[in-house]
Short mmCIF file of C-alpha atoms in Angstrom, two decimals:
data_model
loop_
_atom_site.label_atom_id
_atom_site.label_comp_id
_atom_site.label_asym_id
_atom_site.label_seq_id
_atom_site.Cartn_x
_atom_site.Cartn_y
_atom_site.Cartn_z
CA MET P 2 0.00 0.00 0.00
CA ILE P 3 1.34 3.42 -0.93
CA ARG P 4 1.62 5.71 2.07
CA LYS P 5 0.68 9.30 1.27
CA VAL P 6 3.39 11.61 2.59
CA ARG P 7 2.33 14.87 4.20
CA HIS P 8 5.02 17.49 3.80
CA PRO P 9 5.12 20.30 6.37
CA SER P 10 3.87 23.56 4.89
CA ARG P 11 6.15 26.55 4.34
CA GLN P 12 4.42 28.42 7.13
CA ARG P 13 5.03 25.54 9.52
CA MET P 14 8.69 25.50 8.56
CA ILE P 15 9.03 29.28 9.04
CA THR P 16 7.41 29.01 12.47
CA ALA P 17 9.87 26.22 13.31
CA VAL P 18 12.80 28.43 12.19
CA GLU P 19 11.54 31.33 14.28
CA THR P 20 10.73 29.35 17.42
CA GLY P 21 13.48 26.75 17.15
CA VAL P 22 10.87 24.04 17.78
CA VAL P 23 10.95 21.60 14.89
CA GLY P 24 8.09 19.16 15.21
CA PHE P 25 8.85 17.35 11.95
CA ARG P 26 12.44 16.20 12.43
CA SER P 27 11.68 12.60 11.52
CA HIS P 28 10.10 13.78 8.26
CA LEU P 29 13.21 15.85 7.46
CA LYS P 30 15.34 12.74 7.88
CA GLU P 31 13.31 10.93 5.23
CA CYS P 32 12.47 13.73 2.81
CA VAL P 33 15.43 15.31 0.98
CA SER P 34 13.28 17.96 -0.65
CA CYS P 35 11.86 19.21 2.66
CA ARG P 36 15.34 19.10 4.17
CA VAL P 37 16.66 21.39 1.44
CA LEU P 38 13.64 23.68 1.70
CA PHE P 39 14.03 23.90 5.47
CA GLU P 40 17.76 24.61 5.15
CA LEU P 41 17.10 27.42 2.66
CA LEU P 42 14.27 28.90 4.73
CA SER P 43 16.55 28.87 7.79
CA LYS P 44 19.39 30.62 6.00
CA PHE P 45 17.39 33.02 3.84
CA ARG P 46 14.74 34.79 5.88
CA ILE P 47 12.86 36.22 2.94
CA ASP P 48 9.30 35.63 4.04
CA GLY P 49 7.30 38.84 3.89
CA ALA P 50 10.27 40.69 2.39
CA GLU P 51 9.49 43.86 0.46
CA GLU P 52 10.45 44.05 -3.16
CA LEU P 53 13.98 45.24 -3.83
CA GLN P 54 14.56 48.60 -5.45
CA GLN P 55 16.10 48.41 -8.89
CA SER P 56 18.59 51.00 -10.15
CA SER P 57 17.46 53.05 -13.13
CA PRO P 58 19.09 52.28 -16.51
CA ARG P 59 20.75 55.71 -16.35
CA LEU P 60 22.41 54.89 -13.01
CA LEU P 61 23.44 51.43 -14.19
CA LYS P 62 25.06 52.95 -17.24
CA LEU P 63 26.96 55.41 -15.02
CA ILE P 64 28.22 52.72 -12.64
CA GLU P 65 29.18 50.39 -15.45
CA SER P 66 31.18 53.17 -17.07
CA ILE P 67 33.53 53.47 -14.07
CA PRO P 68 36.89 52.91 -15.78
CA ILE P 69 37.80 49.50 -14.45
CA ASP P 70 40.22 48.87 -17.31
CA SER P 71 42.28 51.82 -16.05
CA LEU P 72 43.22 49.65 -13.06
CA LYS P 73 45.71 48.02 -15.38
CA GLU P 74 47.61 51.28 -15.76
CA CYS P 75 46.99 53.19 -12.50
CA HIS P 76 48.91 51.03 -10.07
CA THR P 77 50.09 47.53 -9.51
CA PRO P 78 47.16 45.90 -7.79
CA VAL P 79 47.68 42.83 -5.67
CA VAL P 80 45.34 40.01 -6.54
CA LYS P 81 44.82 37.12 -4.15
CA GLY P 82 44.90 33.71 -5.76
CA TYR P 83 43.53 30.47 -4.43
CA LEU P 84 44.30 26.78 -4.40
CA VAL P 85 42.42 24.74 -6.99
CA SER P 86 43.93 21.31 -6.49
CA ASP P 87 46.51 19.60 -4.34
CA SER P 88 47.95 16.13 -4.96
CA TRP P 89 48.32 15.65 -1.19
CA ASP P 90 44.56 15.91 -0.83
CA ARG P 91 44.04 12.84 -2.96
CA VAL P 92 43.71 9.60 -1.08
CA ALA P 93 46.49 7.14 -1.79
CA PHE P 94 45.33 3.71 -2.95
CA ALA P 95 47.50 1.88 -0.47
CA GLN P 96 50.39 2.64 1.78
CA VAL P 97 52.96 0.49 3.53
CA ARG P 98 53.31 1.16 7.20
CA GLY P 99 56.56 2.90 8.12
CA VAL P 100 57.18 4.23 4.62
CA ALA P 101 57.16 8.01 4.23
CA THR P 102 54.18 9.53 2.49
CA ASP P 103 54.35 11.09 -0.95
CA LEU P 104 57.61 13.01 -1.39
CA THR P 105 56.33 15.03 -4.29
CA ARG P 106 53.44 17.44 -4.31
CA ARG P 107 51.64 19.07 -7.19
CA LEU P 108 49.63 22.22 -6.65
CA LEU P 109 47.39 24.11 -9.03
CA LEU P 110 46.81 27.73 -8.01
CA LYS P 111 44.59 30.23 -9.77
CA ALA P 112 43.75 33.93 -9.90
CA GLY P 113 41.38 34.99 -12.64
CA PRO P 114 42.74 33.68 -15.95
CA ILE P 115 46.23 33.08 -14.51
CA LYS P 116 47.18 29.61 -13.32
CA LEU P 117 50.34 28.49 -11.56
CA GLU P 118 51.33 24.84 -11.63
CA LEU P 119 53.80 24.09 -8.90
CA ALA P 120 55.60 20.80 -8.37
CA ALA P 121 57.63 20.32 -5.20
CA GLU P 122 59.99 17.47 -4.40
CA ARG P 123 61.29 16.80 -0.90
CA HIS P 124 64.90 15.67 -0.46
CA LEU P 125 66.79 14.94 2.74
CA ASP P 126 68.12 18.46 3.21
CA LYS P 127 66.15 20.62 0.80
CA TRP P 128 63.10 21.08 -1.39
CA GLU P 129 63.25 21.42 -5.16
CA PHE P 130 60.58 23.22 -7.12
CA ALA P 131 59.48 23.47 -10.73
CA ALA P 132 56.67 25.78 -11.80
CA ARG P 133 54.90 27.00 -14.87
CA VAL P 134 52.54 29.94 -15.36
CA TYR P 135 49.58 29.87 -17.72
CA ASP P 136 47.57 32.85 -18.94
CA ARG P 137 44.19 31.84 -20.38
CA GLY P 138 45.41 28.28 -20.85
CA ARG P 139 48.65 29.20 -22.63
CA ALA P 140 52.10 29.05 -21.05
CA SER P 141 53.17 32.57 -20.12
CA VAL P 142 56.66 33.98 -19.56
CA LYS P 143 55.47 37.44 -18.53
CA PHE P 144 55.78 36.78 -14.81
CA MET P 145 58.55 36.46 -12.29
CA ILE P 146 58.12 34.27 -9.19
CA LYS P 147 59.00 35.76 -5.81
CA ILE P 148 59.46 33.62 -2.71
CA GLY P 149 60.37 35.65 0.34
CA GLY P 150 63.08 38.02 -0.91
CA HIS P 151 64.18 35.66 -3.68
CA LYS P 152 63.13 36.27 -7.29
CA VAL P 153 63.08 33.49 -9.85
CA THR P 154 63.02 34.23 -13.56
CA VAL P 155 61.62 31.90 -16.16
CA GLY P 156 64.07 29.55 -17.87
CA PRO P 157 64.34 29.04 -21.65
CA SER P 158 62.06 26.01 -21.42
CA GLY P 159 59.28 28.16 -19.96
CA PHE P 160 59.69 26.61 -16.50
CA PHE P 161 60.83 28.18 -13.24
CA TYR P 162 63.26 26.12 -11.16
CA TRP P 163 64.55 26.79 -7.67
CA SER P 164 65.34 25.06 -4.43
CA SER P 165 65.20 26.02 -0.78
CA LYS P 166 65.59 24.54 2.69
CA ARG P 167 61.95 25.10 3.54
CA PRO P 168 58.86 25.11 1.34
CA PRO P 169 57.17 28.51 0.91
CA ALA P 170 54.04 29.60 2.74
CA LYS P 171 53.48 32.31 0.15
CA VAL P 172 54.27 32.51 -3.56
CA ARG P 173 54.04 35.75 -5.51
CA LEU P 174 53.78 36.20 -9.24
CA LEU P 175 55.11 39.57 -10.32
CA GLY P 176 53.60 40.79 -13.57
CA GLU P 177 53.92 44.08 -15.43
CA SER P 178 50.52 45.34 -14.37
CA HIS P 179 49.75 43.35 -11.24
CA THR P 180 51.06 41.03 -8.57
CA ILE P 181 49.34 37.78 -7.71
CA GLU P 182 49.69 36.36 -4.22
CA PHE P 183 49.07 32.78 -3.22
CA GLU P 184 49.06 32.76 0.56
CA GLY P 185 48.55 30.22 3.30
CA LEU P 186 50.29 27.26 1.68
CA SER P 187 50.85 24.63 4.35
CA TRP P 188 53.32 21.75 4.05
CA MET R 4 29.56 29.68 -15.59
CA ILE R 5 28.79 30.96 -12.09
CA ARG R 6 31.55 32.76 -10.24
CA THR R 7 32.03 33.57 -6.59
CA ASN R 8 32.50 37.15 -5.43
CA ARG R 9 36.17 36.40 -4.84
CA GLN R 10 36.68 35.21 -8.41
CA LEU R 11 34.86 38.25 -9.82
CA PHE R 12 36.85 40.51 -7.55
CA ASP R 13 40.15 39.12 -8.82
CA GLU R 14 39.02 39.70 -12.39
CA VAL R 15 37.97 43.27 -11.60
CA LYS R 16 41.37 43.96 -10.07
CA LEU R 17 42.93 42.76 -13.29
CA GLY R 18 40.94 45.47 -15.05
CA HIS R 19 38.19 43.34 -16.60
CA ASN R 20 35.03 45.35 -17.24
CA TRP R 21 32.82 42.29 -17.71
CA ALA R 22 33.56 41.18 -14.14
CA TRP R 23 32.70 44.65 -12.82
CA LYS R 24 29.38 44.51 -14.70
CA LEU R 25 28.61 41.13 -13.14
CA LEU R 26 29.36 42.46 -9.65
CA VAL R 27 27.16 45.49 -10.34
CA ALA R 28 24.35 43.22 -11.58
CA ARG R 29 24.69 41.12 -8.42
CA TYR R 30 24.49 44.00 -5.96
CA GLU R 31 22.84 47.03 -7.59
CA LYS R 32 19.47 46.22 -6.01
CA LEU R 33 21.05 45.87 -2.56
CA VAL R 34 22.72 49.27 -2.79
CA MET R 35 19.57 51.02 -4.02
CA SER R 36 17.33 49.26 -1.50
CA VAL R 37 19.59 50.18 1.44
CA ALA R 38 19.70 53.82 0.30
CA MET R 39 15.91 53.97 -0.07
CA ARG R 40 15.26 52.30 3.26
CA CYS R 41 17.47 54.86 4.97
CA GLY R 42 14.84 57.39 3.97
CA LEU R 43 16.18 58.89 0.76
CA SER R 44 14.05 59.80 -2.26
CA ILE R 45 14.76 57.93 -5.50
CA ALA R 46 16.88 60.76 -6.91
CA ASP R 47 18.95 61.08 -3.71
CA ALA R 48 19.23 57.29 -3.40
CA GLU R 49 20.69 57.16 -6.89
CA ASP R 50 23.32 59.76 -5.94
CA CYS R 51 24.05 57.77 -2.81
CA ALA R 52 24.36 54.52 -4.79
CA GLN R 53 26.80 56.19 -7.15
CA LEU R 54 28.96 57.22 -4.16
CA SER R 55 28.96 53.64 -2.87
CA TRP R 56 30.07 52.17 -6.17
CA MET R 57 32.81 54.79 -6.47
CA ALA R 58 33.91 53.90 -2.92
CA LEU R 59 34.14 50.26 -3.96
CA TYR R 60 36.21 51.19 -7.01
CA LYS R 61 38.60 53.23 -4.85
CA ASN R 62 38.87 50.58 -2.14
CA LEU R 63 39.29 47.48 -4.28
CA ASP R 64 42.74 46.82 -2.84
CA SER R 65 41.72 47.20 0.78
CA ILE R 66 38.75 44.82 0.80
CA ARG R 67 40.10 41.68 2.40
CA ASN R 68 37.12 39.40 2.22
CA PRO R 69 35.24 39.67 -1.08
CA ASP R 70 32.90 36.91 0.06
CA ARG R 71 31.37 39.53 2.38
CA LEU R 72 31.12 42.17 -0.33
CA GLY R 73 27.35 42.47 0.12
CA GLY R 74 27.82 43.42 3.77
CA TRP R 75 30.55 45.93 2.87
CA LEU R 76 28.34 47.58 0.24
CA ALA R 77 25.34 47.67 2.59
CA ARG R 78 27.38 49.32 5.38
CA THR R 79 29.02 51.82 3.03
CA THR R 80 25.68 52.75 1.48
CA ARG R 81 24.05 53.15 4.87
CA ARG R 82 26.86 55.45 6.00
CA ASN R 83 26.62 57.51 2.80
CA ALA R 84 22.83 57.66 3.05
CA MET R 85 22.87 58.84 6.65
CA ARG R 86 25.38 61.58 5.81
CA MET R 87 23.17 62.67 2.92
CA VAL R 88 20.05 62.69 5.06
CA LYS R 89 21.77 64.82 7.72
CA ARG R 90 23.01 67.28 5.09
CA LEU R 91 19.58 67.51 3.49
CA VAL R 92 17.88 68.03 6.85
CA VAL R 93 20.33 70.83 7.77
CA ARG R 94 19.65 72.55 4.46
CA GLY R 95 15.92 72.07 4.87
CA GLU R 96 15.82 70.12 1.61
CA TYR R 97 14.96 66.73 3.03
CA ILE R 98 12.10 64.99 1.27
CA GLU R 99 11.08 61.77 2.90
CA GLY R 100 11.95 58.91 0.59
CA ASP R 101 9.47 56.67 -1.13
CA GLY R 102 11.22 53.73 0.52
CA ALA R 103 10.96 55.00 4.09
CA ALA R 104 7.73 53.66 5.45
CA ASP R 105 7.99 55.34 8.83
CA SER R 106 10.67 57.96 8.25
CA LYS R 107 13.16 56.10 10.44
CA LEU R 108 16.59 57.16 9.32
CA LEU R 109 18.27 54.03 10.56
CA LEU R 110 18.50 50.68 8.92
CA SER R 111 19.60 48.14 11.51
CA ASP R 112 22.42 45.66 10.91
CA HIS R 113 19.84 42.91 11.06
CA GLU R 114 17.70 44.53 8.35
CA ALA R 115 20.77 45.15 6.18
CA GLU R 116 21.77 41.52 6.57
CA ARG R 117 18.30 40.35 5.57
CA LEU R 118 18.42 42.57 2.51
CA GLU R 119 21.77 41.04 1.58
CA GLN R 120 20.31 37.54 1.96
CA GLN R 121 17.32 38.51 -0.15
CA VAL R 122 19.62 39.86 -2.87
CA HIS R 123 21.69 36.66 -2.87
CA PHE R 124 18.58 34.52 -2.95
CA GLU R 125 16.97 36.45 -5.81
CA TYR R 126 20.22 36.43 -7.74
CA ALA R 127 20.33 32.63 -7.47
CA ILE R 128 16.66 32.29 -8.50
CA ASN R 129 17.34 34.39 -11.58
CA GLN R 130 19.98 31.87 -12.69
CA LEU R 131 17.29 29.13 -12.88
CA ASP R 132 15.27 28.22 -15.96
CA ASP R 133 11.77 29.68 -16.25
CA ARG R 134 9.90 26.65 -14.92
CA CYS R 135 12.13 26.41 -11.85
CA LYS R 136 11.88 30.15 -11.29
CA LYS R 137 8.09 29.87 -11.19
CA ILE R 138 7.97 26.89 -8.87
CA ILE R 139 10.59 28.30 -6.50
CA ARG R 140 8.78 31.64 -6.34
CA GLU R 141 5.57 29.75 -5.54
CA LEU R 142 7.36 27.83 -2.81
CA PHE R 143 8.99 30.82 -1.17
CA TYR R 144 6.87 33.85 -1.91
CA SER R 145 3.31 32.89 -2.74
CA PRO R 146 0.93 34.16 -0.04
CA LYS R 147 -1.61 31.55 -1.15
CA GLY R 148 -1.66 27.96 0.02
CA ASP R 149 1.21 25.77 -1.11
CA SER R 150 -0.50 22.41 -1.60
CA TYR R 151 0.57 20.51 -4.71
CA ARG R 152 -2.93 20.84 -6.14
CA GLU R 153 -2.93 24.62 -5.82
CA ILE R 154 0.57 24.90 -7.26
CA SER R 155 -0.27 22.58 -10.16
CA ASN R 156 -3.38 24.65 -10.95
CA ARG R 157 -1.48 27.91 -10.90
CA LEU R 158 1.45 26.65 -13.00
CA GLY R 159 -0.61 24.49 -15.36
CA ILE R 160 1.28 21.25 -14.70
CA SER R 161 -0.03 17.93 -13.50
CA GLU R 162 -0.26 17.46 -9.75
CA ASN R 163 1.97 14.37 -9.93
CA SER R 164 4.77 16.36 -11.55
CA VAL R 165 4.91 19.04 -8.86
CA GLY R 166 6.86 16.93 -6.36
CA PRO R 167 9.69 15.76 -8.67
CA ILE R 168 9.99 19.20 -10.33
CA ARG R 169 10.08 20.87 -6.93
CA ASN R 170 12.87 18.52 -5.79
CA ARG R 171 14.97 19.13 -8.89
CA CYS R 172 14.52 22.90 -8.72
CA LEU R 173 15.35 23.06 -5.01
CA GLU R 174 18.54 21.08 -5.63
CA LYS R 175 19.50 23.36 -8.54
CA LEU R 176 18.88 26.43 -6.40
CA ARG R 177 20.94 25.02 -3.56
CA ARG R 178 23.81 24.21 -5.94
CA ILE R 179 23.80 27.72 -7.41
CA LEU R 180 23.79 29.30 -3.94
CA LYS R 181 26.75 27.11 -3.00
CA GLU R 182 28.65 27.87 -6.19
CA CYS R 183 28.18 31.60 -5.62
CA GLY R 184 29.46 31.17 -2.06
CA PHE R 185 26.16 32.37 -0.57
CA LEU R 186 25.36 29.17 1.32
#
């Protein structure tokens, strides 16, 4: 026999959000749709909200005409990049007890259309690095890499190579018009 | 492709106009609504909004957390609006705004936050296809009853389809909100 499910109404959910008394917890466990609805109603308190005021086309035109492209020339802005992927985050298929974990690490970092591929290799007394910069998917040689006070220029192969005793917590890409910072790298 | 505020912000800092336009599209209603609810008339609110966007342009390098850009814009606009209201009152030129229901010149943090949430939510709804937009609006905004029969009558779809469509649309909406960094 098919059991007819009774979903809690929106008003009941809103009351539950406001009072903190949720009388339909068991239903939420079973019903994904109501769980999502309840989550959204809890986060976005839009019930009874007035309509938002739209800007006039004249104002929008004015704001959109603020010369953003002049940022390229005015100063050297610092753009924060972020980590896209990290080989150390991937789960190894199997590991032998007592054997050191992966000695190499591959990072992909990104800021807008610029990507930095960074490979690091751990040795007994130092770390060795190889990196490549891409601009809109194509290898780019327009940047310099800065780690601490040390600048690395691109080699003829298009790669950057350097080594250091410790791995960097921050990598900077120095370009003609802007600097990109990748901060908070942990090793 | 949906981008987070942080991603758009990086593009803007690189001087890309298209990213600026997307940020403006995301938050123009928030800025105008905050200005209006601080008691400004439409014309004054537009001047105030212009000041806020210029402030953003000038402070691009000092904003540390672009994920909270909505909050930054709301606070900046509120500050600008209150300065404008004071100036207008001193000059005797203050005309109570169309948006100020009870001529209170303060918009609380809580109200500003709710406006920001509303803007994020509406932005996400607008990324949905037409059918999902309709069903989500019914779910969240319709003052009428929200039984499947009533919804199916209003949207002209069979009652049996309401449940599965509602599930799919809610999931899509949730995904968009996550991708934008709003959830």
